[in-house]
């Protein structure tokens, strides 16, 4: 069956450290993968998109990798801050269903001062 | 630009009542989608539209209807509310590329409680 999975347990880290979140998928062949941030009571906000032919993408303190062999994307926040505390969602396009986006369940990140 | 707007923010319904959740976007996006978000389940696609007059079902369409008469508006109708439809509903819009949907812009959500 098709699945997209993120760490179900919350991730707690100390301020200044690097947070690494994982997104694994099975039985999909995505052309790209996206990462979103969601704060409590708000809608998700787009952060980064990485295509299947890209290994890595960076934006300020954020870095995303995409390994189509392992069927995995890693999302890194370097020099993390308490303001980075939120839930992070990955999403991939389902090419076989007209490019609809399929979301993971999200990982809650808590950065302690 | 207002982006994606949703009304109402909160709604309480009794079982069997019907209602319409409104969604509008002012970015001239072709794609619009409705998701529901439940604890531990992530975002699940209810219905989506690739343009005015064109709609299709997502993962969990039962109990919901949509229509897309204009590019800007994409209302979601609950025909006969059930407690299982208690959830947070998000509308999203996006432009399309040759590979399907790109970045999604989400509205603020509607919290629905069905008693």
XYZ file of N, CA and C in Angstrom:
684
model
N 0.841 -1.193 0.000
C 0.000 0.000 0.000
C 0.883 1.251 0.000
N 0.286 2.385 -0.352
C 1.035 3.628 -0.391
C 1.050 4.274 0.989
N 2.220 4.747 1.384
C 2.333 5.392 2.686
C 3.318 6.536 2.615
N 3.076 7.555 3.416
C 4.053 8.608 3.647
C 4.114 8.806 5.151
N 5.298 8.661 5.735
C 5.423 8.618 7.179
C 6.461 9.611 7.685
N 6.080 10.286 8.748
C 7.004 11.169 9.456
C 7.133 10.670 10.888
N 8.202 11.141 11.582
C 8.366 10.762 12.988
C 7.078 11.092 13.720
N 6.479 10.107 14.351
C 5.221 10.373 15.043
C 5.454 11.007 16.401
N 6.629 10.743 16.979
C 6.922 11.321 18.289
C 7.448 12.734 18.117
N 7.141 13.560 19.091
C 7.625 14.938 19.068
C 9.140 14.946 19.225
N 9.765 15.927 18.600
C 11.209 16.079 18.672
C 11.529 17.260 19.568
N 12.280 17.000 20.641
C 12.667 18.062 21.579
C 14.166 18.277 21.484
N 14.582 19.510 21.202
C 16.008 19.791 21.109
C 16.324 21.101 21.820
N 17.615 21.304 22.056
C 18.084 22.502 22.725
C 18.347 23.600 21.694
N 18.086 24.815 22.085
C 18.370 25.965 21.223
C 19.820 25.927 20.741
N 20.018 26.243 19.466
C 21.352 26.258 18.894
C 21.743 24.966 18.200
N 21.064 23.872 18.540
C 21.366 22.592 17.904
C 20.663 22.486 16.547
N 21.038 21.456 15.805
C 20.385 21.199 14.517
C 19.255 20.195 14.697
N 18.083 20.559 14.201
C 16.936 19.647 14.219
C 16.880 18.918 12.895
N 16.661 17.610 12.934
C 16.539 16.821 11.709
C 15.228 16.047 11.747
N 14.391 16.288 10.759
C 13.094 15.618 10.660
C 13.120 14.711 9.425
N 12.411 13.596 9.529
C 12.455 12.573 8.484
C 11.096 12.398 7.842
N 11.104 12.155 6.537
C 9.895 11.843 5.782
C 10.209 10.653 4.883
N 9.536 9.536 5.122
C 9.730 8.331 4.317
C 8.456 8.014 3.549
N 8.599 7.473 2.369
C 7.421 7.130 1.587
C 7.608 5.780 0.901
N 6.485 5.104 0.633
C 6.528 3.818 -0.067
C 5.467 3.805 -1.155
N 5.824 3.197 -2.272
C 4.917 3.000 -3.407
C 4.414 4.305 -4.017
N 5.236 5.338 -3.941
C 5.004 6.567 -4.680
C 6.235 6.827 -5.544
N 6.031 7.538 -6.627
C 7.143 8.007 -7.468
C 6.981 9.504 -7.667
N 7.275 10.279 -6.643
C 7.013 11.720 -6.723
C 7.996 12.445 -7.625
N 7.478 13.444 -8.303
C 8.341 14.348 -9.070
C 8.958 15.390 -8.143
N 8.324 15.657 -7.019
C 8.879 16.601 -6.050
C 8.288 16.343 -4.677
N 8.904 16.949 -3.691
C 8.476 16.805 -2.310
C 8.534 18.203 -1.694
N 7.564 18.499 -0.835
C 7.481 19.817 -0.221
C 7.483 19.694 1.301
N 7.934 20.744 1.948
C 7.867 20.840 3.401
C 7.101 22.093 3.790
N 6.225 21.927 4.797
C 5.400 23.017 5.298
C 5.592 23.124 6.808
N 5.332 24.328 7.307
C 5.314 24.570 8.747
C 3.886 24.902 9.155
N 3.450 24.350 10.300
C 2.120 24.673 10.803
C 2.204 25.030 12.276
N 1.714 26.212 12.599
C 1.614 26.656 13.987
C 0.216 26.337 14.508
N 0.078 26.177 15.844
C -1.239 25.798 16.402
C -2.325 26.783 15.979
N -3.437 26.241 15.500
C -4.576 27.073 15.131
C -4.422 27.799 13.803
N -3.387 27.488 13.047
C -3.154 28.173 11.763
C -3.071 27.156 10.625
N -3.169 27.656 9.409
C -2.981 26.800 8.252
C -1.503 26.576 7.976
N -1.158 25.483 7.280
C 0.240 25.233 6.933
C 0.797 26.341 6.037
N 2.102 26.575 6.185
C 2.802 27.573 5.372
C 3.955 26.897 4.651
N 4.042 27.106 3.355
C 5.079 26.486 2.530
C 6.469 26.967 2.929
N 7.421 26.002 2.962
C 8.806 26.335 3.265
C 9.736 26.069 2.071
N 9.747 24.830 1.605
C 10.706 24.445 0.568
C 10.112 23.371 -0.319
N 10.526 23.378 -1.592
C 10.186 22.334 -2.539
C 11.479 21.790 -3.120
N 11.597 20.458 -3.216
C 12.777 19.840 -3.816
C 12.302 18.854 -4.867
N 12.922 18.911 -6.040
C 12.516 18.049 -7.150
C 13.310 16.750 -7.143
N 12.824 15.778 -7.902
C 13.430 14.439 -7.880
C 14.857 14.438 -8.388
N 15.211 15.412 -9.227
C 16.569 15.457 -9.765
C 17.489 16.350 -8.927
N 17.002 16.814 -7.773
C 17.816 17.628 -6.883
C 18.148 16.813 -5.643
N 19.396 16.853 -5.238
C 19.803 16.103 -4.042
C 19.574 16.930 -2.775
N 19.762 18.243 -2.902
C 19.733 19.102 -1.719
C 19.249 20.488 -2.097
N 18.569 21.128 -1.159
C 18.154 22.511 -1.373
C 18.251 23.245 -0.037
N 18.669 24.505 -0.110
C 18.851 25.302 1.115
C 18.091 26.613 1.020
N 17.647 27.065 2.203
C 17.030 28.384 2.304
C 17.315 28.888 3.702
N 18.222 29.834 3.788
C 18.634 30.405 5.088
C 19.094 29.275 6.010
N 18.429 29.054 7.159
C 18.869 28.004 8.082
C 18.248 26.638 7.770
N 17.492 26.550 6.706
C 16.808 25.309 6.354
C 17.564 24.566 5.254
N 17.590 23.237 5.374
C 18.168 22.402 4.323
C 17.307 21.160 4.153
N 17.007 20.830 2.911
C 16.227 19.633 2.607
C 17.046 18.749 1.681
N 17.020 17.445 1.950
C 17.620 16.481 1.038
C 16.538 15.528 0.550
N 16.798 14.926 -0.606
C 15.805 14.059 -1.238
C 16.555 12.890 -1.852
N 16.325 11.695 -1.331
C 16.991 10.492 -1.827
C 15.918 9.565 -2.395
N 15.812 9.528 -3.723
C 14.755 8.733 -4.354
C 15.058 7.240 -4.287
N 16.319 6.871 -4.022
C 16.650 5.450 -3.857
C 16.175 4.966 -2.498
N 16.458 5.743 -1.462
C 16.000 5.409 -0.112
C 14.539 5.757 0.092
N 13.966 6.539 -0.821
C 12.580 7.042 -0.698
C 12.432 7.817 0.607
N 13.315 8.803 0.742
C 13.354 9.546 1.994
C 13.763 10.994 1.748
N 13.170 11.885 2.545
C 13.609 13.271 2.575
C 13.948 13.625 4.012
N 15.038 14.363 4.187
C 15.421 14.870 5.499
C 15.307 16.389 5.482
N 14.790 16.931 6.578
C 14.603 18.371 6.726
C 15.413 18.809 7.929
N 16.353 19.731 7.708
C 17.249 20.183 8.768
C 17.017 21.647 9.070
N 17.001 21.991 10.354
C 17.013 23.390 10.784
C 18.288 23.570 11.597
N 19.211 24.365 11.093
C 20.454 24.594 11.824
C 20.287 25.791 12.767
N 21.116 25.808 13.815
C 21.076 26.891 14.808
C 19.634 27.164 15.234
N 18.953 26.112 15.675
C 17.518 26.216 15.949
C 17.221 27.227 17.062
N 16.033 27.804 16.981
C 15.578 28.823 17.929
C 14.210 28.419 18.470
N 13.844 28.893 19.649
C 12.504 28.586 20.169
C 11.387 28.951 19.181
N 11.601 29.982 18.370
C 10.601 30.392 17.383
C 10.416 29.349 16.270
N 11.323 28.386 16.185
C 11.175 27.308 15.195
C 10.215 26.234 15.674
N 9.788 26.301 16.922
C 8.861 25.309 17.472
C 7.549 25.354 16.705
N 7.162 24.229 16.142
C 5.961 24.130 15.313
C 5.832 22.679 14.874
N 4.792 22.388 14.112
C 4.663 21.086 13.469
C 5.101 21.231 12.014
N 5.890 20.292 11.544
C 6.414 20.335 10.180
C 5.837 19.164 9.384
N 5.280 19.492 8.231
C 4.602 18.516 7.376
C 5.389 18.338 6.083
N 5.527 17.079 5.656
C 6.045 16.867 4.315
C 4.875 16.468 3.410
N 5.027 16.730 2.137
C 3.990 16.401 1.161
C 4.653 16.049 -0.157
N 4.102 15.063 -0.845
C 4.632 14.710 -2.150
C 3.490 14.651 -3.159
N 3.841 14.801 -4.408
C 2.821 14.734 -5.454
C 2.638 13.295 -5.884
N 1.390 12.922 -6.119
C 1.078 11.584 -6.577
C 0.863 11.650 -8.088
N 1.920 11.373 -8.819
C 1.879 11.533 -10.274
C 0.757 10.706 -10.887
N 0.492 9.530 -10.314
C -0.522 8.635 -10.879
C -1.943 9.123 -10.624
N -2.090 10.157 -9.792
C -3.415 10.708 -9.523
C -3.451 12.194 -9.879
N -2.882 12.515 -11.016
C -2.983 13.881 -11.515
C -2.189 14.901 -10.734
N -1.198 14.454 -9.993
C -0.343 15.393 -9.283
C -0.915 15.896 -7.982
N -1.914 15.211 -7.424
C -2.462 15.636 -6.133
C -1.389 15.501 -5.054
N -1.452 16.414 -4.088
C -0.493 16.385 -2.988
C -0.979 15.445 -1.893
N -0.066 14.605 -1.404
C -0.342 13.715 -0.286
C 0.531 14.161 0.879
N -0.088 14.359 2.043
C 0.628 14.881 3.207
C 0.950 13.772 4.203
N 2.108 13.919 4.854
C 2.400 13.120 6.019
C 1.649 13.669 7.218
N 1.743 12.957 8.346
C 0.950 13.367 9.511
C 1.624 14.471 10.307
N 2.891 14.787 9.970
C 3.569 15.886 10.643
C 4.390 15.437 11.835
N 5.441 16.205 12.109
C 6.271 16.007 13.300
C 6.295 17.310 14.082
N 6.006 17.210 15.379
C 6.037 18.397 16.240
C 7.456 18.612 16.747
N 7.961 19.799 16.528
C 9.300 20.168 16.986
C 9.188 21.170 18.123
N 9.926 20.913 19.200
C 9.960 21.854 20.318
C 11.417 22.201 20.591
N 11.747 23.476 20.505
C 13.111 23.950 20.744
C 13.127 24.676 22.083
N 13.910 24.137 23.013
C 13.963 24.709 24.357
C 15.120 25.690 24.484
N 14.893 26.823 25.183
C 15.973 27.811 25.365
C 17.057 27.277 26.302
N -2.885 41.562 -1.571
C -3.696 40.358 -1.780
C -4.103 39.747 -0.447
N -5.368 39.311 -0.349
C -5.834 38.661 0.869
C -5.369 37.220 0.927
N -5.010 36.624 -0.222
C -4.600 35.218 -0.234
C -5.821 34.314 -0.271
N -5.834 33.330 0.622
C -6.957 32.395 0.729
C -7.749 32.741 1.984
N -9.031 32.992 1.817
C -9.878 33.311 2.962
C -10.925 32.221 3.138
N -11.277 31.963 4.401
C -12.273 30.946 4.720
C -13.256 31.523 5.732
N -14.520 31.197 5.549
C -15.532 31.544 6.536
C -16.494 30.373 6.683
N -17.035 30.143 7.888
C -16.717 30.851 9.130
C -15.433 30.313 9.754
N -14.988 30.911 10.830
C -13.822 30.404 11.560
C -14.225 29.224 12.451
N -15.389 29.317 13.045
C -15.897 28.267 13.922
C -17.359 28.006 13.587
N -17.788 26.756 13.768
C -19.196 26.428 13.555
C -19.555 25.222 14.393
N -20.730 25.287 15.027
C -21.280 24.135 15.734
C -22.571 23.742 15.024
N -22.676 22.483 14.681
C -23.861 21.964 14.007
C -24.460 20.815 14.798
N -25.739 20.593 14.572
C -26.363 19.393 15.112
C -26.360 18.321 14.020
N -26.349 17.081 14.439
C -26.390 15.975 13.480
C -27.573 16.146 12.536
N -27.296 15.997 11.231
C -28.348 16.101 10.230
C -28.466 17.472 9.583
N -27.894 18.495 10.207
C -27.944 19.824 9.609
C -26.998 19.895 8.419
N -27.280 20.832 7.533
C -26.390 21.062 6.394
C -25.777 22.443 6.517
N -24.639 22.618 5.878
C -24.017 23.943 5.863
C -22.990 24.000 4.739
N -22.566 25.206 4.433
C -21.555 25.432 3.405
C -20.375 26.170 4.014
N -19.186 25.624 3.817
C -17.956 26.299 4.192
C -17.470 27.071 2.966
N -17.191 28.356 3.180
C -16.794 29.196 2.064
C -15.278 29.290 1.959
N -14.795 29.361 0.723
C -13.373 29.545 0.451
C -13.225 30.426 -0.774
N -12.347 31.409 -0.683
C -12.078 32.287 -1.813
C -10.593 32.597 -1.876
N -10.081 32.752 -3.122
C -8.675 33.145 -3.293
C -8.593 34.234 -4.369
N -7.630 35.139 -4.196
C -7.498 36.259 -5.124
C -6.169 36.231 -5.858
N -5.599 35.034 -6.018
C -4.300 34.896 -6.663
C -4.417 34.309 -8.073
N -5.631 34.133 -8.546
C -5.890 33.594 -9.883
C -5.302 32.188 -10.051
N -5.314 31.411 -8.961
C -4.787 30.053 -9.030
C -5.790 29.122 -9.679
N -5.271 28.169 -10.450
C -6.152 27.194 -11.099
C -6.626 26.125 -10.118
N -5.694 25.631 -9.317
C -6.015 24.526 -8.417
C -6.596 25.046 -7.105
N -7.653 24.391 -6.641
C -8.150 24.630 -5.285
C -8.502 23.287 -4.676
N -8.286 23.174 -3.367
C -8.473 21.899 -2.678
C -9.099 22.122 -1.314
N -9.786 21.114 -0.849
C -10.289 21.080 0.520
C -9.660 19.894 1.233
N -9.150 20.156 2.449
C -8.571 19.123 3.300
C -9.282 19.136 4.642
N -9.257 18.001 5.318
C -9.628 17.977 6.715
C -8.419 17.485 7.502
N -8.289 17.995 8.708
C -7.161 17.634 9.554
C -7.673 17.147 10.894
N -7.348 15.917 11.205
C -7.725 15.299 12.467
C -6.466 14.895 13.208
N -6.512 14.862 14.531
C -5.316 14.527 15.315
C -4.706 13.203 14.868
N -3.389 13.218 14.611
C -2.669 12.003 14.235
C -2.908 11.534 12.815
N -3.769 12.244 12.065
C -4.118 11.778 10.712
C -3.510 12.657 9.625
N -2.955 13.779 9.983
C -2.433 14.659 8.953
C -3.557 15.298 8.147
N -3.210 15.851 7.020
C -4.169 16.486 6.119
C -4.667 15.457 5.107
N -5.975 15.308 5.024
C -6.547 14.369 4.056
C -7.390 15.146 3.053
N -7.179 14.828 1.780
C -7.837 15.545 0.696
C -9.290 15.095 0.561
N -10.210 16.077 0.546
C -11.639 15.774 0.419
C -12.064 15.861 -1.040
N -11.935 17.043 -1.613
C -12.227 17.295 -3.019
C -11.237 18.314 -3.539
N -11.053 18.322 -4.847
C -10.203 19.338 -5.420
C -10.743 19.743 -6.788
N -10.183 20.849 -7.307
C -10.620 21.383 -8.591
C -9.408 21.878 -9.357
N -9.354 21.562 -10.639
C -8.221 22.002 -11.474
C -8.596 23.220 -12.308
N -9.802 23.733 -12.119
C -10.229 24.926 -12.826
C -11.726 25.079 -12.703
N -12.238 26.233 -13.098
C -13.678 26.489 -13.021
C -14.436 25.422 -13.800
N -15.455 24.859 -13.168
C -16.290 23.842 -13.796
C -15.769 22.431 -13.706
N -14.581 22.247 -13.102
C -13.967 20.917 -13.028
C -13.652 20.575 -11.578
N -14.252 19.488 -11.071
C -13.955 19.043 -9.715
C -13.730 17.538 -9.722
N -13.068 17.057 -8.690
C -12.822 15.622 -8.578
C -12.701 15.261 -7.110
N -12.851 13.963 -6.832
C -12.823 13.495 -5.454
C -11.403 13.253 -4.994
N -11.223 13.444 -3.693
C -9.959 13.113 -3.071
C -10.061 11.815 -2.310
N -9.375 11.765 -1.193
C -9.280 10.533 -0.394
C -10.537 10.274 0.425
N -11.180 11.337 0.926
C -12.326 11.174 1.838
C -13.503 12.030 1.396
N -14.133 11.752 0.245
C -15.164 12.638 -0.288
C -16.576 12.425 0.257
N -16.836 11.289 0.898
C -18.211 10.953 1.271
C -18.789 11.946 2.270
N -19.999 12.425 1.972
C -20.685 13.363 2.849
C -20.433 14.814 2.502
N -19.643 15.041 1.462
C -19.285 16.411 1.057
C -19.539 16.608 -0.441
N -19.968 17.819 -0.790
C -20.111 18.199 -2.193
C -19.351 19.481 -2.449
N -18.871 19.646 -3.679
C -18.211 20.891 -4.061
C -18.689 21.305 -5.443
N -18.471 22.571 -5.754
C -18.690 23.093 -7.095
C -17.680 24.207 -7.306
N -17.387 24.523 -8.562
C -16.417 25.586 -8.855
C -16.959 26.367 -10.057
N -17.779 27.349 -9.744
C -18.379 28.140 -10.822
C -17.471 29.289 -11.253
N -16.553 29.716 -10.384
C -15.606 30.774 -10.728
C -14.206 30.328 -10.324
N -13.195 31.008 -10.851
C -11.822 30.706 -10.459
C -11.600 31.002 -8.987
N -12.277 32.033 -8.473
C -11.994 32.528 -7.129
C -12.605 31.685 -6.003
N -13.771 31.090 -6.225
C -14.527 30.498 -5.124
C -14.637 28.983 -5.224
N -14.577 28.327 -4.068
C -14.646 26.860 -4.047
C -15.330 26.443 -2.754
N -16.669 26.524 -2.691
C -17.374 26.179 -1.456
C -17.463 24.672 -1.229
N -17.483 24.297 0.040
C -17.616 22.888 0.441
C -18.937 22.734 1.185
N -19.778 21.838 0.720
C -21.097 21.640 1.322
C -21.141 20.332 2.098
N -21.600 20.435 3.342
C -21.900 19.242 4.128
C -23.394 18.995 3.988
N -23.745 17.843 3.472
C -25.135 17.595 3.109
C -25.997 17.279 4.325
N -25.483 16.438 5.212
C -26.196 16.042 6.427
C -25.116 15.731 7.458
N -24.816 16.713 8.304
C -23.648 16.609 9.175
C -23.725 15.414 10.116
N -22.555 14.800 10.331
C -22.425 13.677 11.243
C -21.280 13.970 12.216
N -21.322 13.406 13.434
C -20.230 13.648 14.394
C -18.851 13.305 13.830
N -18.786 12.341 12.899
C -17.493 11.969 12.298
C -16.901 13.090 11.431
N -17.705 14.102 11.142
C -17.215 15.231 10.355
C -16.676 16.358 11.231
N -16.679 16.159 12.525
C -16.008 17.099 13.428
C -14.527 17.117 13.085
N -14.010 18.273 12.744
C -12.642 18.353 12.250
C -12.275 19.814 12.033
N -11.050 20.028 11.611
C -10.624 21.339 11.130
C -10.481 21.235 9.610
N -11.110 22.154 8.913
C -11.136 22.117 7.453
C -10.273 23.239 6.889
N -9.387 22.865 5.975
C -8.521 23.839 5.319
C -8.788 23.846 3.826
N -8.876 25.043 3.298
C -8.932 25.243 1.861
C -7.548 25.687 1.407
N -7.153 25.273 0.214
C -5.844 25.654 -0.313
C -5.958 25.933 -1.803
N -5.077 26.785 -2.295
C -5.025 27.034 -3.734
C -3.579 26.955 -4.197
N -3.399 26.674 -5.466
C -2.049 26.610 -6.015
C -2.112 26.813 -7.517
N -0.979 27.238 -8.076
C -0.885 27.295 -9.523
C -0.359 25.953 -10.005
N -0.507 25.682 -11.266
C -0.064 24.402 -11.792
C 1.184 24.586 -12.626
N 1.990 23.549 -12.649
C 3.135 23.502 -13.542
C 2.920 22.302 -14.458
N 3.881 21.997 -15.263
C 3.747 20.823 -16.123
C 3.694 19.535 -15.333
N 4.029 19.601 -14.036
C 4.061 18.384 -13.219
C 2.934 18.363 -12.196
N 1.916 19.182 -12.372
C 0.813 19.162 -11.409
C 0.867 20.352 -10.479
N 0.397 20.188 -9.270
C 0.327 21.302 -8.335
C 1.706 21.649 -7.799
N 1.909 22.915 -7.589
C 3.138 23.375 -6.956
C 2.784 23.841 -5.542
N 3.406 24.889 -5.083
C 3.213 25.359 -3.719
C 1.746 25.600 -3.411
N 1.292 25.069 -2.289
C -0.086 25.300 -1.862
C -0.125 26.447 -0.869
N -1.115 27.315 -1.050
C -1.376 28.410 -0.119
C -2.649 28.050 0.638
N -2.526 27.993 1.957
C -3.641 27.548 2.782
C -4.372 28.725 3.411
N -5.666 28.517 3.610
C -6.459 29.452 4.378
C -6.264 29.198 5.867
N -6.915 30.009 6.715
C -6.727 29.903 8.167
C -7.487 28.743 8.803
N -8.400 28.122 8.069
C -9.118 26.966 8.597
C -10.479 27.308 9.173
N -11.351 26.302 9.168
C -12.661 26.372 9.824
C -12.750 25.200 10.791
N -13.001 25.520 12.065
C -13.173 24.461 13.072
C -14.652 24.114 13.158
N -14.964 22.850 12.900
C -16.355 22.407 12.884
C -16.577 21.365 13.964
N -17.629 21.573 14.749
C -18.029 20.617 15.770
C -19.450 20.171 15.444
N -19.634 18.863 15.305
C -20.966 18.317 15.032
C -21.417 17.528 16.258
N -22.533 17.975 16.827
C -23.031 17.338 18.051
C -24.070 16.272 17.748
